[in-house]
PDB file of C-alpha atoms in Angstrom:
ATOM      1  CA  UNK N   1       0.007  -0.058   0.024  1.00 41.00           C
ATOM      2  CA  UNK N   2       2.875   2.394   0.777  1.00 38.00           C
ATOM      3  CA  UNK N   3       4.484   1.669  -2.500  1.00 38.00           C
ATOM      4  CA  UNK N   4       1.233   2.199  -4.335  1.00 37.00           C
ATOM      5  CA  UNK N   5       0.667   5.474  -2.484  1.00 40.00           C
ATOM      6  CA  UNK N   6       4.222   6.619  -3.221  1.00 44.00           C
ATOM      7  CA  UNK N   7       3.591   5.749  -6.815  1.00 45.00           C
ATOM      8  CA  UNK N   8       0.376   7.667  -7.227  1.00 42.00           C
ATOM      9  CA  UNK N   9       1.049  10.419  -4.749  1.00 41.00           C
ATOM     10  CA  UNK N  10       2.098  13.051  -7.398  1.00 44.00           C
ATOM     11  CA  UNK N  11      -1.100  12.505  -9.522  1.00 46.00           C
ATOM     12  CA  UNK N  12      -3.234  12.847  -6.330  1.00 39.00           C
ATOM     13  CA  UNK N  13      -1.450  15.938  -5.312  1.00 41.00           C
ATOM     14  CA  UNK N  14      -1.704  17.399  -8.855  1.00 40.00           C
ATOM     15  CA  UNK N  15      -5.530  16.711  -9.103  1.00 44.00           C
ATOM     16  CA  UNK N  16      -6.100  18.218  -5.598  1.00 42.00           C
ATOM     17  CA  UNK N  17      -4.111  21.250  -6.471  1.00 43.00           C
ATOM     18  CA  UNK N  18      -6.044  21.887  -9.773  1.00 44.00           C
ATOM     19  CA  UNK N  19      -9.373  21.476  -7.757  1.00 43.00           C
ATOM     20  CA  UNK N  20      -8.182  24.256  -5.432  1.00 40.00           C
ATOM     21  CA  UNK N  21      -7.076  26.436  -8.209  1.00 40.00           C
ATOM     22  CA  UNK N  22     -10.411  25.984 -10.014  1.00 40.00           C
ATOM     23  CA  UNK N  23     -12.285  26.847  -6.945  1.00 41.00           C
ATOM     24  CA  UNK N  24     -10.160  29.936  -6.270  1.00 40.00           C
ATOM     25  CA  UNK N  25     -10.595  31.036 -10.016  1.00 42.00           C
ATOM     26  CA  UNK N  26     -14.350  30.809  -9.730  1.00 38.00           C
ATOM     27  CA  UNK N  27     -14.462  32.639  -6.461  1.00 43.00           C
ATOM     28  CA  UNK N  28     -12.168  35.368  -7.764  1.00 41.00           C
ATOM     29  CA  UNK N  29     -14.096  35.865 -10.897  1.00 40.00           C
ATOM     30  CA  UNK N  30     -17.365  36.042  -9.230  1.00 35.00           C
ATOM     31  CA  UNK N  31     -15.928  38.665  -6.859  1.00 39.00           C
ATOM     32  CA  UNK N  32     -14.476  40.741  -9.551  1.00 37.00           C
ATOM     33  CA  UNK N  33     -17.877  40.449 -11.547  1.00 38.00           C
ATOM     34  CA  UNK N  34     -19.775  41.442  -8.458  1.00 43.00           C
ATOM     35  CA  UNK N  35     -17.468  44.287  -7.730  1.00 42.00           C
ATOM     36  CA  UNK N  36     -17.712  45.587 -11.278  1.00 39.00           C
ATOM     37  CA  UNK N  37     -21.484  45.406 -11.347  1.00 40.00           C
ATOM     38  CA  UNK N  38     -21.725  47.076  -7.866  1.00 40.00           C
ATOM     39  CA  UNK N  39     -19.326  49.936  -9.054  1.00 37.00           C
ATOM     40  CA  UNK N  40     -21.715  50.236 -12.246  1.00 38.00           C
ATOM     41  CA  UNK N  41     -24.658  50.482 -10.148  1.00 38.00           C
ATOM     42  CA  UNK N  42     -23.155  53.430  -8.054  1.00 36.00           C
ATOM     43  CA  UNK N  43     -21.937  55.295 -11.250  1.00 35.00           C
ATOM     44  CA  UNK N  44     -24.567  54.724 -13.788  1.00 40.00           C
ATOM     45  CA  UNK N  45     -27.582  55.530 -11.553  1.00 40.00           C
ATOM     46  CA  UNK N  46     -30.570  53.564 -10.909  1.00 39.00           C
ATOM     47  CA  UNK N  47     -29.643  50.226 -12.521  1.00 40.00           C
ATOM     48  CA  UNK N  48     -31.285  46.972 -11.685  1.00 43.00           C
ATOM     49  CA  UNK N  49     -30.213  45.070  -8.607  1.00 44.00           C
ATOM     50  CA  UNK N  50     -32.044  42.019  -9.835  1.00 45.00           C
ATOM     51  CA  UNK N  51     -29.936  42.110 -13.089  1.00 46.00           C
ATOM     52  CA  UNK N  52     -26.693  42.337 -11.053  1.00 45.00           C
ATOM     53  CA  UNK N  53     -27.456  39.169  -9.082  1.00 45.00           C
ATOM     54  CA  UNK N  54     -28.711  37.201 -12.133  1.00 44.00           C
ATOM     55  CA  UNK N  55     -25.574  38.050 -14.225  1.00 47.00           C
ATOM     56  CA  UNK N  56     -23.162  37.139 -11.336  1.00 46.00           C
ATOM     57  CA  UNK N  57     -24.888  33.906 -10.803  1.00 45.00           C
ATOM     58  CA  UNK N  58     -24.907  33.167 -14.506  1.00 43.00           C
ATOM     59  CA  UNK N  59     -21.071  33.628 -14.790  1.00 40.00           C
ATOM     60  CA  UNK N  60     -20.498  31.528 -11.651  1.00 42.00           C
ATOM     61  CA  UNK N  61     -22.556  28.697 -12.987  1.00 41.00           C
ATOM     62  CA  UNK N  62     -20.797  28.760 -16.292  1.00 40.00           C
ATOM     63  CA  UNK N  63     -17.256  28.744 -14.794  1.00 38.00           C
ATOM     64  CA  UNK N  64     -18.195  25.921 -12.429  1.00 39.00           C
ATOM     65  CA  UNK N  65     -19.180  23.597 -15.199  1.00 36.00           C
ATOM     66  CA  UNK N  66     -16.156  24.582 -17.211  1.00 40.00           C
ATOM     67  CA  UNK N  67     -18.020  26.165 -20.041  1.00 38.00           C
ATOM     68  CA  UNK N  68     -18.206  29.593 -21.744  1.00 38.00           C
ATOM     69  CA  UNK N  69     -19.950  32.230 -19.577  1.00 41.00           C
ATOM     70  CA  UNK N  70     -23.769  31.830 -19.713  1.00 42.00           C
ATOM     71  CA  UNK N  71     -25.608  34.439 -21.529  1.00 45.00           C
ATOM     72  CA  UNK N  72     -29.257  33.525 -20.266  1.00 49.00           C
ATOM     73  CA  UNK N  73     -30.892  36.271 -18.386  1.00 67.00           C
ATOM     74  CA  UNK N  74     -29.048  38.767 -20.339  1.00 91.00           C
ATOM     75  CA  UNK N  75     -31.945  41.186 -20.122  1.00 98.00           C
ATOM     76  CA  UNK N  76     -33.700  42.172 -16.777  1.00 98.00           C
ATOM     77  CA  UNK N  77     -36.774  44.347 -15.630  1.00 98.00           C
ATOM     78  CA  UNK N  78     -35.079  47.612 -14.437  1.00 98.00           C
ATOM     79  CA  UNK N  79     -36.026  48.886 -11.121  1.00 98.00           C
ATOM     80  CA  UNK N  80     -38.277  51.883 -11.260  1.00 98.00           C
ATOM     81  CA  UNK N  81     -36.843  55.269 -10.313  1.00 98.00           C
ATOM     82  CA  UNK N  82     -39.881  55.984  -8.164  1.00 98.00           C
ATOM     83  CA  UNK N  83     -42.173  53.990  -5.838  1.00 98.00           C
ATOM     84  CA  UNK N  84     -45.120  52.027  -7.345  1.00 98.00           C
ATOM     85  CA  UNK N  85     -47.524  54.418  -5.919  1.00 98.00           C
ATOM     86  CA  UNK N  86     -45.696  57.608  -6.806  1.00 98.00           C
ATOM     87  CA  UNK N  87     -47.692  58.200  -9.996  1.00 98.00           C
ATOM     88  CA  UNK N  88     -51.064  58.358  -8.008  1.00 98.00           C
ATOM     89  CA  UNK N  89     -53.695  59.553  -8.730  1.00 98.00           C
ATOM     90  CA  UNK N  90     -53.120  59.313 -12.432  1.00 98.00           C
ATOM     91  CA  UNK N  91     -51.706  55.896 -12.707  1.00 98.00           C
ATOM     92  CA  UNK N  92     -52.704  53.620  -9.742  1.00 98.00           C
ATOM     93  CA  UNK N  93     -50.418  51.540  -7.583  1.00 98.00           C
ATOM     94  CA  UNK N  94     -51.936  48.031  -8.497  1.00 98.00           C
ATOM     95  CA  UNK N  95     -51.591  48.625 -12.227  1.00 98.00           C
ATOM     96  CA  UNK N  96     -47.965  49.820 -11.653  1.00 98.00           C
ATOM     97  CA  UNK N  97     -47.206  46.568  -9.712  1.00 98.00           C
ATOM     98  CA  UNK N  98     -48.833  44.358 -12.143  1.00 98.00           C
ATOM     99  CA  UNK N  99     -47.716  46.127 -15.307  1.00 98.00           C
ATOM    100  CA  UNK N 100     -43.962  46.424 -14.146  1.00 98.00           C
ATOM    101  CA  UNK N 101     -43.404  43.062 -12.497  1.00 98.00           C
ATOM    102  CA  UNK N 102     -45.762  40.729 -14.303  1.00 98.00           C
ATOM    103  CA  UNK N 103     -46.260  42.081 -17.829  1.00 98.00           C
ATOM    104  CA  UNK N 104     -42.850  43.420 -18.287  1.00 98.00           C
ATOM    105  CA  UNK N 105     -41.370  40.512 -16.469  1.00 98.00           C
ATOM    106  CA  UNK N 106     -43.011  38.220 -19.086  1.00 98.00           C
ATOM    107  CA  UNK N 107     -41.556  40.122 -21.961  1.00 98.00           C
ATOM    108  CA  UNK N 108     -38.131  39.782 -20.392  1.00 98.00           C
ATOM    109  CA  UNK N 109     -38.388  36.106 -19.558  1.00 98.00           C
ATOM    110  CA  UNK N 110     -39.491  35.433 -23.169  1.00 98.00           C
ATOM    111  CA  UNK N 111     -36.559  37.471 -25.016  1.00 98.00           C
ATOM    112  CA  UNK N 112     -34.126  35.779 -22.656  1.00 98.00           C
ATOM    113  CA  UNK N 113     -35.344  32.293 -23.820  1.00 97.00           C
ATOM    114  CA  UNK N 114     -35.072  33.462 -27.602  1.00 97.00           C
ATOM    115  CA  UNK N 115     -31.486  34.682 -27.111  1.00 97.00           C
ATOM    116  CA  UNK N 116     -30.111  32.119 -24.738  1.00 96.00           C
ATOM    117  CA  UNK N 117     -26.759  30.983 -25.972  1.00 94.00           C
ATOM    118  CA  UNK N 118     -26.349  34.076 -28.245  1.00 94.00           C
ATOM    119  CA  UNK N 119     -24.011  36.809 -27.906  1.00 92.00           C
ATOM    120  CA  UNK N 120     -25.368  39.507 -25.550  1.00 92.00           C
ATOM    121  CA  UNK N 121     -26.169  42.763 -27.073  1.00 95.00           C
ATOM    122  CA  UNK N 122     -28.166  45.732 -25.779  1.00 97.00           C
ATOM    123  CA  UNK N 123     -31.802  45.332 -26.541  1.00 98.00           C
ATOM    124  CA  UNK N 124     -31.827  48.505 -28.590  1.00 98.00           C
ATOM    125  CA  UNK N 125     -29.528  46.646 -30.958  1.00 98.00           C
ATOM    126  CA  UNK N 126     -32.287  44.205 -31.654  1.00 98.00           C
ATOM    127  CA  UNK N 127     -34.997  46.768 -32.698  1.00 98.00           C
ATOM    128  CA  UNK N 128     -34.155  47.454 -36.246  1.00 98.00           C
ATOM    129  CA  UNK N 129     -34.280  43.923 -37.545  1.00 98.00           C
ATOM    130  CA  UNK N 130     -36.879  42.714 -34.990  1.00 98.00           C
ATOM    131  CA  UNK N 131     -39.670  42.074 -37.483  1.00 98.00           C
ATOM    132  CA  UNK N 132     -37.405  39.889 -39.663  1.00 97.00           C
ATOM    133  CA  UNK N 133     -35.873  38.115 -36.668  1.00 97.00           C
ATOM    134  CA  UNK N 134     -39.340  36.734 -35.809  1.00 97.00           C
ATOM    135  CA  UNK N 135     -42.136  37.023 -33.020  1.00 97.00           C
ATOM    136  CA  UNK N 136     -39.949  36.511 -30.080  1.00 97.00           C
ATOM    137  CA  UNK N 137     -37.810  39.544 -31.036  1.00 98.00           C
ATOM    138  CA  UNK N 138     -40.679  41.627 -32.288  1.00 98.00           C
ATOM    139  CA  UNK N 139     -43.206  40.968 -29.458  1.00 98.00           C
ATOM    140  CA  UNK N 140     -40.963  40.252 -26.394  1.00 98.00           C
ATOM    141  CA  UNK N 141     -37.822  42.151 -27.474  1.00 98.00           C
ATOM    142  CA  UNK N 142     -40.122  45.119 -28.436  1.00 98.00           C
ATOM    143  CA  UNK N 143     -42.172  44.743 -25.271  1.00 98.00           C
ATOM    144  CA  UNK N 144     -38.959  44.860 -23.119  1.00 98.00           C
ATOM    145  CA  UNK N 145     -37.558  47.917 -24.948  1.00 98.00           C
ATOM    146  CA  UNK N 146     -41.068  49.750 -25.011  1.00 98.00           C
ATOM    147  CA  UNK N 147     -41.561  49.231 -21.344  1.00 98.00           C
ATOM    148  CA  UNK N 148     -38.074  50.125 -20.052  1.00 98.00           C
ATOM    149  CA  UNK N 149     -38.314  53.370 -22.205  1.00 98.00           C
ATOM    150  CA  UNK N 150     -41.883  54.139 -20.810  1.00 98.00           C
ATOM    151  CA  UNK N 151     -40.783  53.859 -17.146  1.00 98.00           C
ATOM    152  CA  UNK N 152     -37.991  56.256 -17.506  1.00 98.00           C
ATOM    153  CA  UNK N 153     -39.926  59.105 -19.095  1.00 98.00           C
ATOM    154  CA  UNK N 154     -42.312  59.375 -16.229  1.00 98.00           C
ATOM    155  CA  UNK N 155     -41.997  61.000 -12.759  1.00 98.00           C
ATOM    156  CA  UNK N 156     -44.214  61.612  -9.739  1.00 98.00           C
ATOM    157  CA  UNK N 157     -46.721  64.533 -10.427  1.00 98.00           C
ATOM    158  CA  UNK N 158     -45.256  66.888  -7.972  1.00 98.00           C
ATOM    159  CA  UNK N 159     -41.851  66.406  -9.796  1.00 98.00           C
ATOM    160  CA  UNK N 160     -43.163  66.247 -13.262  1.00 98.00           C
ATOM    161  CA  UNK N 161     -44.839  69.626 -13.068  1.00 98.00           C
ATOM    162  CA  UNK N 162     -41.550  71.237 -12.364  1.00 98.00           C
ATOM    163  CA  UNK N 163     -39.872  69.758 -15.473  1.00 98.00           C
ATOM    164  CA  UNK N 164     -40.199  71.577 -18.936  1.00 98.00           C
ATOM    165  CA  UNK N 165     -39.324  71.006 -22.355  1.00 98.00           C
ATOM    166  CA  UNK N 166     -35.838  72.354 -23.542  1.00 98.00           C
ATOM    167  CA  UNK N 167     -35.704  75.185 -25.991  1.00 98.00           C
ATOM    168  CA  UNK N 168     -34.624  72.739 -28.624  1.00 98.00           C
ATOM    169  CA  UNK N 169     -37.719  70.626 -28.085  1.00 98.00           C
ATOM    170  CA  UNK N 170     -40.053  73.588 -27.974  1.00 98.00           C
ATOM    171  CA  UNK N 171     -38.788  74.890 -31.235  1.00 98.00           C
ATOM    172  CA  UNK N 172     -39.211  71.387 -32.804  1.00 98.00           C
ATOM    173  CA  UNK N 173     -42.783  71.074 -31.416  1.00 98.00           C
ATOM    174  CA  UNK N 174     -43.714  74.520 -32.725  1.00 98.00           C
ATOM    175  CA  UNK N 175     -42.269  73.772 -36.206  1.00 98.00           C
ATOM    176  CA  UNK N 176     -43.800  70.451 -36.427  1.00 98.00           C
ATOM    177  CA  UNK N 177     -47.346  70.832 -34.810  1.00 98.00           C
ATOM    178  CA  UNK N 178     -47.762  74.765 -34.245  1.00 98.00           C
ATOM    179  CA  UNK N 179     -47.764  74.569 -30.418  1.00 98.00           C
ATOM    180  CA  UNK N 180     -47.467  72.119 -27.375  1.00 98.00           C
ATOM    181  CA  UNK N 181     -51.356  72.303 -27.077  1.00 98.00           C
ATOM    182  CA  UNK N 182     -51.861  71.268 -30.658  1.00 98.00           C
ATOM    183  CA  UNK N 183     -49.295  68.449 -30.477  1.00 98.00           C
ATOM    184  CA  UNK N 184     -50.981  67.160 -27.135  1.00 98.00           C
ATOM    185  CA  UNK N 185     -54.264  67.264 -28.939  1.00 98.00           C
ATOM    186  CA  UNK N 186     -53.174  65.305 -32.079  1.00 98.00           C
ATOM    187  CA  UNK N 187     -51.347  62.872 -29.758  1.00 98.00           C
ATOM    188  CA  UNK N 188     -54.523  62.278 -27.866  1.00 98.00           C
ATOM    189  CA  UNK N 189     -56.506  61.893 -31.015  1.00 98.00           C
ATOM    190  CA  UNK N 190     -54.093  59.183 -32.254  1.00 98.00           C
ATOM    191  CA  UNK N 191     -54.151  57.421 -29.106  1.00 98.00           C
ATOM    192  CA  UNK N 192     -57.928  57.048 -29.103  1.00 98.00           C
ATOM    193  CA  UNK N 193     -59.578  53.564 -29.488  1.00 97.00           C
ATOM    194  CA  UNK N 194     -60.774  54.559 -33.003  1.00 95.00           C
ATOM    195  CA  UNK N 195     -57.281  55.568 -34.184  1.00 97.00           C
ATOM    196  CA  UNK N 196     -55.225  52.938 -32.261  1.00 97.00           C
ATOM    197  CA  UNK N 197     -57.682  50.042 -32.230  1.00 96.00           C
ATOM    198  CA  UNK N 198     -56.878  47.314 -29.673  1.00 94.00           C
ATOM    199  CA  UNK N 199     -53.492  47.135 -28.206  1.00 96.00           C
ATOM    200  CA  UNK N 200     -50.607  49.454 -29.088  1.00 98.00           C
ATOM    201  CA  UNK N 201     -48.416  52.387 -28.401  1.00 98.00           C
ATOM    202  CA  UNK N 202     -48.337  56.055 -29.475  1.00 98.00           C
ATOM    203  CA  UNK N 203     -45.005  57.814 -29.907  1.00 98.00           C
ATOM    204  CA  UNK N 204     -43.509  61.264 -30.439  1.00 98.00           C
ATOM    205  CA  UNK N 205     -40.522  60.709 -32.803  1.00 98.00           C
ATOM    206  CA  UNK N 206     -37.667  62.558 -34.382  1.00 98.00           C
ATOM    207  CA  UNK N 207     -37.368  61.779 -38.065  1.00 98.00           C
ATOM    208  CA  UNK N 208     -34.193  60.478 -39.787  1.00 96.00           C
ATOM    209  CA  UNK N 209     -32.872  63.990 -40.786  1.00 96.00           C
ATOM    210  CA  UNK N 210     -33.388  65.187 -37.081  1.00 97.00           C
ATOM    211  CA  UNK N 211     -35.293  68.242 -38.085  1.00 97.00           C
ATOM    212  CA  UNK N 212     -38.955  67.359 -37.556  1.00 98.00           C
ATOM    213  CA  UNK N 213     -41.196  65.566 -34.990  1.00 98.00           C
ATOM    214  CA  UNK N 214     -43.723  62.880 -36.160  1.00 98.00           C
ATOM    215  CA  UNK N 215     -46.552  61.232 -34.309  1.00 98.00           C
ATOM    216  CA  UNK N 216     -46.659  57.528 -34.920  1.00 98.00           C
ATOM    217  CA  UNK N 217     -48.920  54.763 -33.520  1.00 98.00           C
ATOM    218  CA  UNK N 218     -47.899  51.112 -33.516  1.00 98.00           C
ATOM    219  CA  UNK N 219     -49.739  47.813 -32.914  1.00 98.00           C
ATOM    220  CA  UNK N 220     -48.947  45.391 -30.071  1.00 98.00           C
ATOM    221  CA  UNK N 221     -45.217  45.911 -29.048  1.00 98.00           C
ATOM    222  CA  UNK N 222     -43.829  47.361 -32.288  1.00 98.00           C
ATOM    223  CA  UNK N 223     -42.022  50.452 -32.251  1.00 98.00           C
ATOM    224  CA  UNK N 224     -40.615  53.076 -34.715  1.00 98.00           C
ATOM    225  CA  UNK N 225     -37.283  51.839 -34.492  1.00 98.00           C
ATOM    226  CA  UNK N 226     -38.203  48.655 -36.235  1.00 98.00           C
ATOM    227  CA  UNK N 227     -37.632  48.456 -40.090  1.00 98.00           C
ATOM    228  CA  UNK N 228     -41.041  48.266 -41.790  1.00 96.00           C
ATOM    229  CA  UNK N 229     -43.258  49.856 -39.117  1.00 96.00           C
ATOM    230  CA  UNK N 230     -43.182  53.274 -40.902  1.00 94.00           C
ATOM    231  CA  UNK N 231     -42.007  54.698 -44.192  1.00 92.00           C
ATOM    232  CA  UNK N 232     -38.499  55.212 -42.368  1.00 96.00           C
ATOM    233  CA  UNK N 233     -36.977  54.227 -39.068  1.00 98.00           C
ATOM    234  CA  UNK N 234     -37.717  57.070 -36.525  1.00 98.00           C
ATOM    235  CA  UNK N 235     -36.580  57.646 -32.951  1.00 98.00           C
ATOM    236  CA  UNK N 236     -39.056  57.863 -30.160  1.00 98.00           C
ATOM    237  CA  UNK N 237     -38.500  60.630 -27.644  1.00 99.00           C
ATOM    238  CA  UNK N 238     -41.888  59.956 -25.829  1.00 99.00           C
ATOM    239  CA  UNK N 239     -44.134  56.988 -25.770  1.00 98.00           C
ATOM    240  CA  UNK N 240     -47.477  55.845 -24.283  1.00 98.00           C
ATOM    241  CA  UNK N 241     -48.631  52.320 -23.687  1.00 98.00           C
ATOM    242  CA  UNK N 242     -52.339  52.039 -24.588  1.00 98.00           C
ATOM    243  CA  UNK N 243     -52.676  48.429 -24.020  1.00 98.00           C
ATOM    244  CA  UNK N 244     -55.537  47.832 -21.596  1.00 98.00           C
ATOM    245  CA  UNK N 245     -53.325  46.341 -18.973  1.00 98.00           C
ATOM    246  CA  UNK N 246     -51.730  49.740 -18.681  1.00 98.00           C
ATOM    247  CA  UNK N 247     -54.850  51.377 -17.511  1.00 98.00           C
ATOM    248  CA  UNK N 248     -57.888  49.009 -17.128  1.00 98.00           C
ATOM    249  CA  UNK N 249     -57.996  48.708 -13.267  1.00 98.00           C
ATOM    250  CA  UNK N 250     -58.511  52.358 -12.870  1.00 98.00           C
ATOM    251  CA  UNK N 251     -59.980  53.608 -16.117  1.00 98.00           C
ATOM    252  CA  UNK N 252     -61.894  50.593 -17.436  1.00 98.00           C
ATOM    253  CA  UNK N 253     -63.046  51.571 -20.917  1.00 97.00           C
ATOM    254  CA  UNK N 254     -62.176  55.332 -20.492  1.00 98.00           C
ATOM    255  CA  UNK N 255     -58.863  55.213 -22.456  1.00 98.00           C
ATOM    256  CA  UNK N 256     -59.205  58.974 -23.383  1.00 98.00           C
ATOM    257  CA  UNK N 257     -59.250  59.920 -19.758  1.00 98.00           C
ATOM    258  CA  UNK N 258     -55.964  57.853 -19.167  1.00 98.00           C
ATOM    259  CA  UNK N 259     -54.456  59.448 -22.109  1.00 98.00           C
ATOM    260  CA  UNK N 260     -55.094  63.103 -21.128  1.00 98.00           C
ATOM    261  CA  UNK N 261     -53.967  62.387 -17.612  1.00 98.00           C
ATOM    262  CA  UNK N 262     -50.666  61.009 -18.915  1.00 98.00           C
ATOM    263  CA  UNK N 263     -49.382  64.581 -19.263  1.00 98.00           C
ATOM    264  CA  UNK N 264     -49.380  65.063 -15.455  1.00 98.00           C
ATOM    265  CA  UNK N 265     -46.546  62.442 -15.046  1.00 98.00           C
ATOM    266  CA  UNK N 266     -44.382  63.202 -18.208  1.00 98.00           C
ATOM    267  CA  UNK N 267     -40.839  64.073 -17.259  1.00 98.00           C
ATOM    268  CA  UNK N 268     -40.201  66.744 -19.665  1.00 98.00           C
ATOM    269  CA  UNK N 269     -36.442  67.013 -18.672  1.00 98.00           C
ATOM    270  CA  UNK N 270     -36.170  63.378 -19.743  1.00 98.00           C
ATOM    271  CA  UNK N 271     -38.025  63.801 -22.996  1.00 98.00           C
ATOM    272  CA  UNK N 272     -35.821  66.836 -23.807  1.00 98.00           C
ATOM    273  CA  UNK N 273     -32.725  64.822 -22.964  1.00 98.00           C
ATOM    274  CA  UNK N 274     -33.976  62.113 -25.364  1.00 98.00           C
ATOM    275  CA  UNK N 275     -34.522  64.794 -28.037  1.00 98.00           C
ATOM    276  CA  UNK N 276     -31.132  66.112 -27.785  1.00 98.00           C
ATOM    277  CA  UNK N 277     -29.591  62.757 -28.004  1.00 98.00           C
ATOM    278  CA  UNK N 278     -31.385  61.427 -31.027  1.00 98.00           C
ATOM    279  CA  UNK N 279     -31.082  64.699 -32.909  1.00 98.00           C
ATOM    280  CA  UNK N 280     -27.171  64.607 -32.445  1.00 98.00           C
ATOM    281  CA  UNK N 281     -26.539  60.775 -32.794  1.00 97.00           C
ATOM    282  CA  UNK N 282     -29.339  59.849 -35.171  1.00 97.00           C
ATOM    283  CA  UNK N 283     -29.941  56.600 -33.147  1.00 98.00           C
ATOM    284  CA  UNK N 284     -32.478  55.279 -30.653  1.00 98.00           C
ATOM    285  CA  UNK N 285     -32.359  55.991 -26.993  1.00 98.00           C
ATOM    286  CA  UNK N 286     -30.751  53.222 -24.841  1.00 98.00           C
ATOM    287  CA  UNK N 287     -32.740  51.811 -22.031  1.00 98.00           C
ATOM    288  CA  UNK N 288     -31.770  50.255 -18.731  1.00 98.00           C
ATOM    289  CA  UNK N 289     -32.276  46.570 -18.265  1.00 96.00           C
TER     290      UNK N 289
END
């Protein structure tokens, strides 16, 4: 037995050492990923804690089985920048909870399934060819982008009333519609059930040239960033969800009332920021999650 132990001892020692090195490497990598994600959460503003834990766990799992890093759960539902009840009385608390956690959560789960094993890219990058890529990209990918965009353009009413359109945005509104009131009136008319029948969205967009605003309505989870939705790809700076799940608990069949109340929670500072970005860059606005 001593002879056998002496003979195989180098092999046993090497295997044990390799196992220790592997465990140390996994622990170190997870620590580095966690530290980087935590630093990103501090420096990039209100990013998703849920996304941080999911991605750290995915990396650890991939390393533990000796495979490439796992790309499942690449997308996540971003945390709101305000409490669920913050948009009361215009958008009610139960609707916000269900809409954010359940509806948006379902879109995220489904786009993660569709992209599992593929290279991780920002959800914005999937929008242009989403229709050609198929229903999962169009419906679930679009649903994720649209909702992430929607949450961040709103603010509690007491804060929203202190925001205002930038000079650049005011000039574009006046040149494109005549006035802010006229733009709102046309937006509300387009969002009415007779104009946007069933489920969909209504958008204020910047055109390709960056010199005019357009109002666009889209069915289901389509958006103007998708090739084939309109005559040209356009860049949303403001959007409203007119699916029944966005308003039915409070407004039932009174969609026009929901649409007119939406202006009370619009964060015009954010819309102005969106406008400045797309006019300069001629690309869509990036979203969290």
